[in-house]
Coordinates of N, CA and C and ligand atoms in Angstrom, one line a residue:
M2 N -24.6 37.9 -7.6 CA -25.1 37.0 -8.6 C -24.4 35.6 -8.3
S3 N -25.1 34.5 -8.3 CA -24.5 33.2 -8.1 C -23.9 32.7 -9.4
R4 N -22.8 32.0 -9.2 CA -22.2 31.4 -10.4 C -22.3 29.9 -10.3
A5 N -22.5 29.2 -11.5 CA -22.6 27.8 -11.5 C -21.2 27.2 -11.0
A6 N -21.3 26.1 -10.2 CA -20.1 25.4 -9.7 C -19.4 24.9 -10.9
P7 N -18.0 24.9 -10.9 CA -17.3 24.3 -12.0 C -17.6 22.8 -12.1
L8 N -17.6 22.3 -13.3 CA -17.9 20.8 -13.5 C -16.8 20.0 -12.8
R9 N -17.3 18.9 -12.2 CA -16.3 17.9 -11.7 C -15.5 17.4 -12.9
V10 N -14.3 17.0 -12.6 CA -13.4 16.5 -13.7 C -14.0 15.5 -14.6
G11 N -14.6 14.5 -14.0 CA -15.2 13.4 -14.8 C -16.3 14.0 -15.8
E12 N -17.1 14.9 -15.2 CA -18.2 15.4 -16.1 C -17.6 16.3 -17.2
S13 N -16.5 17.0 -16.8 CA -15.9 17.9 -17.9 C -15.2 17.1 -19.0
L14 N -14.7 15.9 -18.6 CA -14.1 15.0 -19.6 C -15.2 14.5 -20.5
V15 N -16.3 14.1 -19.9 CA -17.4 13.6 -20.7 C -17.9 14.7 -21.6
A16 N -18.1 15.9 -21.1 CA -18.6 17.0 -21.9 C -17.7 17.4 -23.0
D17 N -16.4 17.3 -22.8 CA -15.4 17.6 -23.9 C -15.5 16.6 -25.0
N18 N -16.0 15.4 -24.7 CA -16.0 14.3 -25.6 C -17.5 14.0 -26.0
A19 N -18.3 15.0 -25.9 CA -19.8 14.7 -26.2 C -20.0 14.2 -27.6
D20 N -19.1 14.6 -28.6 CA -19.2 14.1 -29.9 C -19.1 12.5 -30.0
L21 N -18.2 12.0 -29.2 CA -18.0 10.5 -29.1 C -19.0 9.9 -28.2
W22 N -19.3 10.6 -27.1 CA -20.1 10.0 -26.0 C -21.5 9.6 -26.6
R23 N -22.0 10.5 -27.4 CA -23.4 10.3 -27.9 C -23.4 9.1 -28.9
L24 N -22.2 8.7 -29.4 CA -22.2 7.5 -30.3 C -22.3 6.2 -29.6
L25 N -21.9 6.3 -28.3 CA -21.8 5.0 -27.5 C -23.1 4.3 -27.5
P26 N -24.2 4.9 -26.8 CA -25.4 4.1 -26.7 C -26.1 3.9 -28.0
A27 N -25.8 4.7 -29.1 CA -26.4 4.5 -30.4 C -25.7 3.5 -31.2
H28 N -24.6 2.9 -30.7 CA -23.9 1.9 -31.5 C -24.8 0.8 -31.9
P29 N -24.7 0.3 -33.2 CA -25.6 -0.8 -33.6 C -25.5 -2.0 -32.7
F30 N -24.4 -2.3 -32.2 CA -24.3 -3.5 -31.3 C -25.2 -3.3 -30.1
L31 N -25.1 -2.1 -29.4 CA -25.8 -1.9 -28.2 C -27.3 -1.7 -28.5
A32 N -27.6 -1.0 -29.6 CA -29.0 -0.8 -30.0 C -29.7 -2.2 -30.2
A33 N -29.0 -3.1 -30.9 CA -29.6 -4.4 -31.2 C -29.6 -5.3 -29.9
T34 N -28.7 -5.1 -29.0 CA -28.7 -5.9 -27.8 C -30.0 -5.5 -27.0
G35 N -30.3 -4.2 -26.9 CA -31.5 -3.8 -26.2 C -32.8 -4.3 -26.8
R36 N -32.8 -4.3 -28.2 CA -34.0 -4.8 -28.8 C -34.1 -6.3 -28.8
G37 N -33.0 -7.0 -28.4 CA -33.0 -8.4 -28.4 C -32.8 -9.0 -29.8
T38 N -32.3 -8.2 -30.7 CA -32.2 -8.7 -32.1 C -30.7 -8.9 -32.5
L39 N -29.8 -8.8 -31.6 CA -28.4 -9.0 -31.9 C -28.2 -10.4 -32.4
P40 N -27.5 -10.6 -33.6 CA -27.2 -11.9 -34.0 C -26.4 -12.7 -33.0
A41 N -26.6 -13.9 -32.7 CA -25.9 -14.7 -31.7 C -24.4 -14.7 -32.0
E42 N -24.0 -14.7 -33.3 CA -22.6 -14.7 -33.6 C -21.9 -13.4 -33.1
A43 N -22.6 -12.3 -33.2 CA -22.0 -11.0 -32.8 C -21.8 -11.0 -31.3
F44 N -22.8 -11.5 -30.6 CA -22.7 -11.6 -29.1 C -21.6 -12.5 -28.7
D45 N -21.5 -13.6 -29.4 CA -20.4 -14.6 -29.1 C -19.0 -14.0 -29.3
R46 N -18.9 -13.2 -30.4 CA -17.6 -12.5 -30.6 C -17.3 -11.5 -29.5
W47 N -18.3 -10.8 -29.0 CA -18.1 -9.9 -27.9 C -17.7 -10.6 -26.7
L48 N -18.4 -11.7 -26.4 CA -18.1 -12.5 -25.2 C -16.6 -12.9 -25.1
V49 N -16.1 -13.4 -26.2 CA -14.8 -13.9 -26.3 C -13.8 -12.8 -26.2
E50 N -14.1 -11.7 -26.9 CA -13.1 -10.5 -26.9 C -13.2 -9.8 -25.6
D51 N -14.4 -9.7 -25.0 CA -14.4 -9.0 -23.7 C -13.8 -9.8 -22.6
H52 N -13.9 -11.1 -22.7 CA -13.2 -12.0 -21.7 C -11.7 -11.7 -21.8
H53 N -11.1 -11.7 -23.0 CA -9.7 -11.3 -23.1 C -9.4 -10.0 -22.4
F54 N -10.3 -9.0 -22.7 CA -10.1 -7.7 -22.2 C -10.1 -7.7 -20.7
V55 N -11.1 -8.4 -20.1 CA -11.2 -8.3 -18.6 C -10.1 -9.0 -18.0
V56 N -9.5 -10.1 -18.6 CA -8.4 -10.8 -18.0 C -7.2 -9.8 -17.9
V57 N -7.0 -9.0 -18.9 CA -5.9 -7.9 -18.9 C -6.3 -6.8 -17.9
F58 N -7.6 -6.5 -18.0 CA -8.1 -5.4 -17.1 C -7.8 -5.7 -15.7
R59 N -8.0 -6.9 -15.3 CA -7.8 -7.3 -13.9 C -6.3 -7.1 -13.5
R60 N -5.4 -7.4 -14.4 CA -4.0 -7.2 -14.1 C -3.7 -5.7 -14.1
F61 N -4.3 -4.9 -15.0 CA -4.1 -3.5 -15.0 C -4.6 -2.9 -13.7
L62 N -5.8 -3.3 -13.2 CA -6.3 -2.7 -12.0 C -5.5 -3.1 -10.8
A63 N -4.9 -4.3 -10.8 CA -4.0 -4.7 -9.7 C -2.8 -3.8 -9.6
R64 N -2.3 -3.5 -10.8 CA -1.1 -2.6 -10.9 C -1.4 -1.2 -10.5
L65 N -2.6 -0.7 -11.0 CA -3.1 0.6 -10.6 C -3.2 0.7 -9.1
L66 N -3.8 -0.3 -8.5 CA -3.9 -0.3 -7.0 C -2.6 -0.2 -6.3
A67 N -1.6 -0.9 -6.9 CA -0.3 -0.8 -6.2 C 0.4 0.6 -6.4
L68 N -0.1 1.4 -7.3 CA 0.4 2.8 -7.5 C -0.4 3.8 -6.7
A69 N -1.5 3.4 -6.1 CA -2.5 4.4 -5.5 C -1.8 5.1 -4.4
P70 N -2.1 6.4 -4.2 CA -1.4 7.3 -3.3 C -1.8 7.1 -1.8
D71 N -3.0 6.6 -1.6 CA -3.4 6.5 -0.2 C -4.4 5.4 0.0
E72 N -4.8 5.2 1.3 CA -5.7 4.1 1.7 C -7.1 4.2 1.1
P73 N -7.7 5.3 1.1 CA -9.1 5.4 0.5 C -9.1 5.0 -0.9
A74 N -8.0 5.4 -1.7 CA -7.9 5.1 -3.1 C -7.8 3.6 -3.2
R75 N -6.9 3.0 -2.3 CA -6.7 1.5 -2.4 C -8.0 0.8 -2.1
D76 N -8.7 1.3 -1.1 CA -10.0 0.6 -0.7 C -10.9 0.6 -1.9
L77 N -11.0 1.7 -2.6 CA -12.0 1.7 -3.7 C -11.5 0.8 -4.9
L78 N -10.2 0.9 -5.2 CA -9.7 0.0 -6.3 C -9.8 -1.4 -5.9
A79 N -9.6 -1.8 -4.7 CA -9.7 -3.2 -4.2 C -11.1 -3.7 -4.4
S80 N -12.1 -2.8 -4.1 CA -13.5 -3.2 -4.2 C -13.8 -3.5 -5.7
G81 N -13.2 -2.7 -6.6 CA -13.4 -2.9 -8.0 C -12.8 -4.2 -8.5
L82 N -11.6 -4.5 -8.0 CA -10.8 -5.7 -8.3 C -11.6 -6.9 -7.9
A83 N -12.2 -6.9 -6.7 CA -12.9 -8.0 -6.2 C -14.1 -8.4 -7.1
E84 N -14.7 -7.4 -7.8 CA -15.8 -7.7 -8.6 C -15.4 -8.5 -9.9
L85 N -14.1 -8.4 -10.2 CA -13.7 -9.0 -11.5 C -13.7 -10.5 -11.6
T86 N -13.6 -11.1 -10.4 CA -13.6 -12.6 -10.4 C -15.0 -13.1 -10.7
P87 N -16.1 -12.6 -10.0 CA -17.4 -13.1 -10.4 C -17.8 -12.7 -11.8
E88 N -17.2 -11.6 -12.3 CA -17.5 -11.2 -13.7 C -16.8 -12.2 -14.7
L89 N -15.6 -12.6 -14.4 CA -15.0 -13.6 -15.2 C -15.7 -14.9 -15.2
V90 N -16.3 -15.3 -14.0 CA -17.0 -16.5 -13.9 C -18.3 -16.4 -14.7
L91 N -18.9 -15.2 -14.8 CA -20.1 -15.0 -15.6 C -19.7 -15.2 -17.1
F92 N -18.6 -14.7 -17.5 CA -18.2 -14.8 -18.9 C -17.9 -16.3 -19.2
R93 N -17.2 -17.0 -18.3 CA -16.8 -18.4 -18.6 C -18.0 -19.3 -18.6
A94 N -19.0 -19.0 -17.7 CA -20.2 -19.8 -17.7 C -21.0 -19.6 -19.0
A95 N -21.1 -18.4 -19.4 CA -21.8 -18.1 -20.7 C -21.1 -18.7 -21.9
A96 N -19.8 -18.7 -21.9 CA -19.0 -19.2 -23.0 C -19.2 -20.8 -23.0
A97 N -19.2 -21.4 -21.8 CA -19.3 -22.9 -21.8 C -20.7 -23.2 -22.3
E98 N -21.7 -22.5 -21.9 CA -23.1 -22.7 -22.3 C -23.3 -22.6 -23.8
R99 N -22.5 -21.7 -24.4 CA -22.6 -21.4 -25.8 C -21.6 -22.2 -26.7
G100 N -20.8 -23.0 -26.0 CA -19.8 -23.8 -26.7 C -18.7 -23.0 -27.3
L101 N -18.3 -21.9 -26.6 CA -17.3 -21.0 -27.2 C -15.9 -21.3 -26.6
D102 N -14.9 -21.3 -27.4 CA -13.5 -21.4 -26.9 C -12.9 -20.1 -26.5
L103 N -12.6 -19.9 -25.3 CA -12.0 -18.6 -24.8 C -10.5 -18.5 -25.1
D104 N -9.9 -19.6 -25.3 CA -8.5 -19.7 -25.5 C -8.1 -19.4 -26.9
T105 N -8.4 -18.2 -27.4 CA -8.1 -17.9 -28.8 C -7.3 -16.6 -28.9
E106 N -6.8 -16.2 -30.1 CA -6.1 -15.0 -30.2 C -7.0 -13.8 -30.3
P107 N -6.8 -12.8 -29.4 CA -7.7 -11.6 -29.5 C -7.5 -10.9 -30.8
G108 N -8.5 -10.2 -31.3 CA -8.4 -9.4 -32.5 C -7.5 -8.2 -32.3
P109 N -7.1 -7.5 -33.4 CA -6.1 -6.4 -33.3 C -6.6 -5.2 -32.4
T110 N -7.9 -4.9 -32.5 CA -8.5 -3.8 -31.8 C -8.5 -4.1 -30.3
G111 N -9.0 -5.3 -30.0 CA -9.1 -5.7 -28.5 C -7.7 -5.8 -27.9
L112 N -6.8 -6.3 -28.7 CA -5.4 -6.4 -28.2 C -4.8 -5.1 -28.0
G113 N -5.0 -4.2 -29.0 CA -4.5 -2.8 -28.9 C -5.0 -2.1 -27.7
Y114 N -6.3 -2.2 -27.4 CA -6.9 -1.6 -26.3 C -6.3 -2.1 -25.0
A115 N -6.2 -3.4 -24.9 CA -5.7 -4.1 -23.7 C -4.3 -3.6 -23.4
C116 N -3.5 -3.5 -24.5 CA -2.1 -3.1 -24.4 C -2.1 -1.6 -23.9
Y117 N -3.0 -0.8 -24.4 CA -3.0 0.6 -24.0 C -3.3 0.7 -22.5
L118 N -4.2 -0.1 -22.0 CA -4.5 -0.1 -20.6 C -3.2 -0.2 -19.8
L119 N -2.4 -1.2 -20.1 CA -1.1 -1.4 -19.4 C -0.1 -0.3 -19.7
A120 N -0.1 0.2 -20.9 CA 0.9 1.2 -21.3 C 0.6 2.5 -20.5
S121 N -0.7 2.8 -20.3 CA -1.1 4.0 -19.6 C -0.5 4.1 -18.2
L122 N -0.2 3.0 -17.6 CA 0.4 3.0 -16.3 C 1.8 3.5 -16.3
E123 N 2.5 3.5 -17.4 CA 3.8 4.0 -17.5 C 3.8 5.5 -17.2
D124 N 2.7 6.2 -17.4 CA 2.6 7.6 -17.1 C 2.1 7.9 -15.6
G125 N 2.0 6.8 -14.9 CA 1.7 7.0 -13.4 C 0.2 6.8 -13.1
F126 N 0.0 7.0 -11.8 CA -1.4 6.7 -11.2 C -2.5 7.5 -11.9
R127 N -2.3 8.8 -12.0 CA -3.4 9.7 -12.6 C -3.7 9.3 -14.0
S128 N -2.7 9.0 -14.8 CA -3.0 8.5 -16.1 C -3.8 7.2 -16.2
G129 N -3.4 6.3 -15.4 CA -4.1 5.0 -15.3 C -5.5 5.2 -14.8
L130 N -5.7 6.1 -13.8 CA -7.0 6.3 -13.3 C -8.0 7.0 -14.3
V131 N -7.4 7.9 -15.1 CA -8.2 8.5 -16.2 C -8.7 7.4 -17.1
V132 N -7.8 6.5 -17.5 CA -8.2 5.4 -18.4 C -9.2 4.5 -17.8
L133 N -9.0 4.2 -16.6 CA -10.0 3.3 -15.8 C -11.3 4.0 -15.8
Y134 N -11.3 5.3 -15.5 CA -12.6 6.0 -15.4 C -13.3 6.0 -16.8
G135 N -12.5 6.3 -17.8 CA -13.1 6.3 -19.2 C -13.7 5.0 -19.5
A136 N -13.0 3.9 -19.3 CA -13.5 2.6 -19.7 C -14.8 2.2 -18.9
E137 N -14.7 2.5 -17.6 CA -15.9 2.1 -16.7 C -17.1 3.0 -16.9
R138 N -16.8 4.3 -17.1 CA -17.9 5.3 -17.3 C -18.6 5.0 -18.7
A139 N -17.8 4.7 -19.7 CA -18.3 4.3 -21.0 C -19.2 3.1 -20.9
Y140 N -18.7 2.1 -20.1 CA -19.6 0.9 -20.0 C -20.8 1.2 -19.2
A141 N -20.7 1.9 -18.1 CA -21.9 2.2 -17.3 C -22.9 3.0 -18.1
D142 N -22.5 4.0 -18.8 CA -23.5 4.8 -19.5 C -24.1 4.0 -20.7
A143 N -23.2 3.3 -21.4 CA -23.7 2.5 -22.6 C -24.7 1.5 -22.1
W144 N -24.4 0.7 -21.1 CA -25.3 -0.4 -20.7 C -26.5 0.1 -20.0
T145 N -26.4 1.3 -19.3 CA -27.6 1.9 -18.7 C -28.6 2.3 -19.8
A146 N -28.1 2.8 -20.9 CA -28.9 3.2 -22.1 C -29.6 1.9 -22.7
V147 N -28.8 0.8 -22.7 CA -29.4 -0.5 -23.2 C -30.5 -0.9 -22.3
R148 N -30.3 -0.8 -21.0 CA -31.2 -1.3 -20.0 C -32.6 -0.5 -20.2
E149 N -32.5 0.8 -20.4 CA -33.7 1.6 -20.5 C -34.6 1.2 -21.7
R150 N -34.0 0.6 -22.7 CA -34.8 0.2 -23.8 C -34.9 -1.3 -24.0
A151 N -34.3 -2.1 -23.1 CA -34.3 -3.5 -23.2 C -35.6 -4.2 -23.1
V152 N -35.9 -5.1 -24.0 CA -37.1 -5.9 -23.9 C -37.0 -6.8 -22.7
A153 N -38.1 -7.1 -22.1 CA -38.1 -7.8 -20.8 C -37.4 -9.1 -20.8
D154 N -37.6 -9.8 -21.9 CA -37.0 -11.2 -22.0 C -35.7 -11.2 -22.8
S155 N -35.0 -10.1 -22.7 CA -33.7 -10.2 -23.5 C -32.8 -11.3 -23.0
P156 N -32.3 -12.1 -23.9 CA -31.4 -13.2 -23.5 C -30.1 -12.7 -22.9
Y157 N -29.8 -11.3 -23.0 CA -28.6 -10.8 -22.5 C -28.7 -10.1 -21.2
R158 N -29.9 -10.4 -20.5 CA -30.2 -9.7 -19.3 C -29.1 -9.6 -18.2
S159 N -28.4 -10.8 -18.0 CA -27.4 -10.8 -16.9 C -26.3 -9.9 -17.2
F160 N -26.0 -9.7 -18.5 CA -24.9 -8.8 -18.9 C -25.3 -7.4 -18.8
I161 N -26.6 -7.1 -19.2 CA -27.1 -5.7 -19.2 C -27.1 -5.3 -17.7
E162 N -27.5 -6.2 -16.8 CA -27.6 -5.9 -15.4 C -26.2 -5.6 -14.8
N163 N -25.2 -6.4 -15.2 CA -23.9 -6.3 -14.6 C -23.3 -4.9 -14.7
W164 N -23.6 -4.2 -15.8 CA -23.0 -2.9 -15.9 C -24.0 -1.7 -15.8
S165 N -25.2 -2.1 -15.4 CA -26.2 -1.0 -15.2 C -26.8 -0.9 -13.8
A166 N -26.4 -1.9 -13.0 CA -27.0 -2.0 -11.6 C -26.3 -0.9 -10.8
P167 N -27.0 -0.5 -9.7 CA -26.5 0.6 -8.9 C -25.1 0.2 -8.3
A168 N -24.9 -1.1 -8.0 CA -23.6 -1.5 -7.4 C -22.4 -1.0 -8.4
F169 N -22.7 -1.1 -9.7 CA -21.6 -0.7 -10.6 C -21.6 0.8 -10.9
T170 N -22.8 1.3 -11.1 CA -22.8 2.8 -11.4 C -22.4 3.6 -10.1
D171 N -22.6 3.1 -8.9 CA -22.1 3.8 -7.7 C -20.6 3.7 -7.7
Y172 N -20.1 2.6 -8.1 CA -18.6 2.4 -8.1 C -18.0 3.4 -9.1
V173 N -18.6 3.6 -10.2 CA -18.1 4.5 -11.3 C -18.2 5.9 -10.7
A174 N -19.3 6.3 -10.0 CA -19.4 7.6 -9.4 C -18.2 7.8 -8.4
E175 N -17.9 6.8 -7.6 CA -16.8 6.9 -6.7 C -15.5 7.1 -7.3
L176 N -15.3 6.4 -8.5 CA -14.1 6.6 -9.3 C -14.0 8.1 -9.7
G177 N -15.1 8.6 -10.1 CA -15.2 10.0 -10.5 C -14.7 11.0 -9.4
T178 N -15.2 10.6 -8.1 CA -14.8 11.4 -7.0 C -13.3 11.3 -6.7
L179 N -12.8 10.1 -6.8 CA -11.4 9.9 -6.6 C -10.6 10.7 -7.7
L180 N -11.0 10.6 -8.9 CA -10.3 11.3 -10.0 C -10.3 12.8 -9.7
H181 N -11.4 13.3 -9.3 CA -11.5 14.8 -9.0 C -10.5 15.1 -7.8
R182 N -10.5 14.3 -6.8 CA -9.6 14.5 -5.7 C -8.1 14.5 -6.1
V183 N -7.7 13.4 -6.8 CA -6.3 13.3 -7.1 C -5.8 14.3 -8.2
T184 N -6.7 14.9 -9.0 CA -6.3 15.8 -10.0 C -6.5 17.3 -9.5
D185 N -7.0 17.4 -8.2 CA -7.3 18.7 -7.7 C -8.3 19.4 -8.6
G186 N -9.2 18.7 -9.2 CA -10.3 19.2 -10.0 C -9.9 19.6 -11.4
R187 N -8.7 19.3 -11.8 CA -8.3 19.7 -13.2 C -7.4 18.6 -13.8
A188 N -7.9 18.1 -15.0 CA -7.1 17.1 -15.7 C -6.1 17.8 -16.6
A189 N -4.9 17.4 -16.6 CA -3.8 18.0 -17.5 C -4.1 17.5 -18.9
E190 N -3.4 18.2 -19.9 CA -3.6 17.9 -21.3 C -3.4 16.5 -21.6
P191 N -2.3 15.9 -21.2 CA -2.0 14.5 -21.6 C -3.1 13.6 -21.0
E192 N -3.7 13.9 -19.9 CA -4.8 13.1 -19.3 C -6.0 13.3 -20.1
R193 N -6.3 14.5 -20.6 CA -7.5 14.7 -21.4 C -7.3 13.9 -22.7
R194 N -6.1 13.8 -23.2 CA -5.9 13.0 -24.4 C -6.1 11.5 -24.1
A195 N -5.6 11.1 -23.0 CA -5.7 9.7 -22.6 C -7.2 9.3 -22.5
F196 N -8.0 10.2 -22.0 CA -9.5 9.9 -21.8 C -10.1 9.8 -23.2
R197 N -9.8 10.8 -24.1 CA -10.4 10.7 -25.4 C -10.0 9.4 -26.2
R198 N -8.7 9.1 -26.0 CA -8.2 7.9 -26.7 C -9.0 6.6 -26.1
T199 N -9.2 6.6 -24.9 CA -10.0 5.5 -24.3 C -11.4 5.4 -24.9
V200 N -12.0 6.5 -25.0 CA -13.4 6.5 -25.5 C -13.4 6.1 -27.0
R201 N -12.4 6.5 -27.7 CA -12.3 6.1 -29.1 C -12.0 4.5 -29.2
L202 N -11.2 4.0 -28.3 CA -11.0 2.6 -28.3 C -12.2 1.8 -27.9
E203 N -13.0 2.4 -27.0 CA -14.3 1.8 -26.6 C -15.2 1.6 -27.9
L204 N -15.3 2.7 -28.7 CA -16.1 2.7 -29.9 C -15.5 1.7 -30.9
R205 N -14.2 1.7 -31.0 CA -13.6 0.7 -32.0 C -13.8 -0.7 -31.6
F206 N -13.8 -0.9 -30.2 CA -14.0 -2.3 -29.7 C -15.4 -2.7 -30.1
W207 N -16.4 -1.9 -30.0 CA -17.8 -2.3 -30.4 C -17.8 -2.5 -31.9
D208 N -17.2 -1.7 -32.7 CA -17.2 -1.9 -34.1 C -16.6 -3.2 -34.4
A209 N -15.4 -3.5 -33.8 CA -14.7 -4.8 -34.1 C -15.6 -6.0 -33.8
V210 N -16.2 -6.0 -32.7 CA -17.0 -7.2 -32.4 C -18.3 -7.3 -33.2
Y211 N -18.8 -6.1 -33.6 CA -20.0 -6.1 -34.4 C -19.8 -6.6 -35.8
T212 N -18.7 -6.1 -36.4 CA -18.4 -6.4 -37.8 C -17.6 -7.7 -37.9
G213 N -17.0 -8.2 -36.8 CA -16.2 -9.4 -36.9 C -14.8 -9.2 -37.5
E214 N -14.1 -8.2 -36.9 CA -12.8 -7.8 -37.4 C -11.8 -9.1 -37.2
T215 N -11.0 -9.2 -38.2 CA -10.0 -10.3 -38.1 C -8.6 -9.7 -38.5
W216 N -7.6 -10.5 -38.2 CA -6.2 -10.0 -38.6 C -6.0 -10.1 -40.0
Ligands
MP5_26 C1 -15.3 -2.7 -19.7 C2 -15.3 -3.9 -20.4 C3 -15.7 -2.5 -18.3 N1 -15.7 -5.1 -19.7 N2 -14.9 -4.0 -21.7 C4 -14.6 -2.9 -22.3 C5 -14.1 -3.0 -23.7 N3 -14.5 -1.7 -21.7 C6 -14.9 -1.6 -20.4 O1 -14.8 -3.2 -17.4 P1 -15.3 -4.2 -16.3 O2 -14.1 -4.7 -15.6 O3 -16.1 -5.3 -17.0 O4 -16.2 -3.3 -15.4

């Protein structure tokens, strides 16, 4: 009798967090983005907060790359790092067009999440990679769901495309392959907790920009 192959690590982490995972694409921010009904102020808040996030994310990824155990891992992380400059250019162009000041204080949730990215590196490469995979996989799955129901003339098209295009979803799949390899197919308990914490922070981040969290 044949037995089903064990789940790859990334899939088992997502399956363990199915309760949170299903909330991601259903989040009111993302649902309204797809319908094209998101209030401009909410999108503006996200733009400014996510710009802060990506600025820290780039430093996190550079430090993760420096911890990577081998050349294939470094090749993959360097490819992800290279994408962050055009992404920041996209954020800055959209902010300039919308008259937004990017040089502001991030909110407590965005700041907390960005700090956690950097703190996760204190536990080493595997821990940082789990957090990277959680953040990127959450973004890929959430924006892919938005794309599936997006109205053709959504004003947020370039952002929807950025995280739902094959170039990005293939990168996330490769991160999953790397995670499986470096963990020998099994995430340890602290790594499982780090993944769940990351998904929770993703959801809190959406809440914060949707409701306009302040200090
Ligand atoms: C990402 C992001 C994806 N931009 N913002 C949050 C809150 N989580 C994940 O990172 P990247 O670098 O834009 O692919």
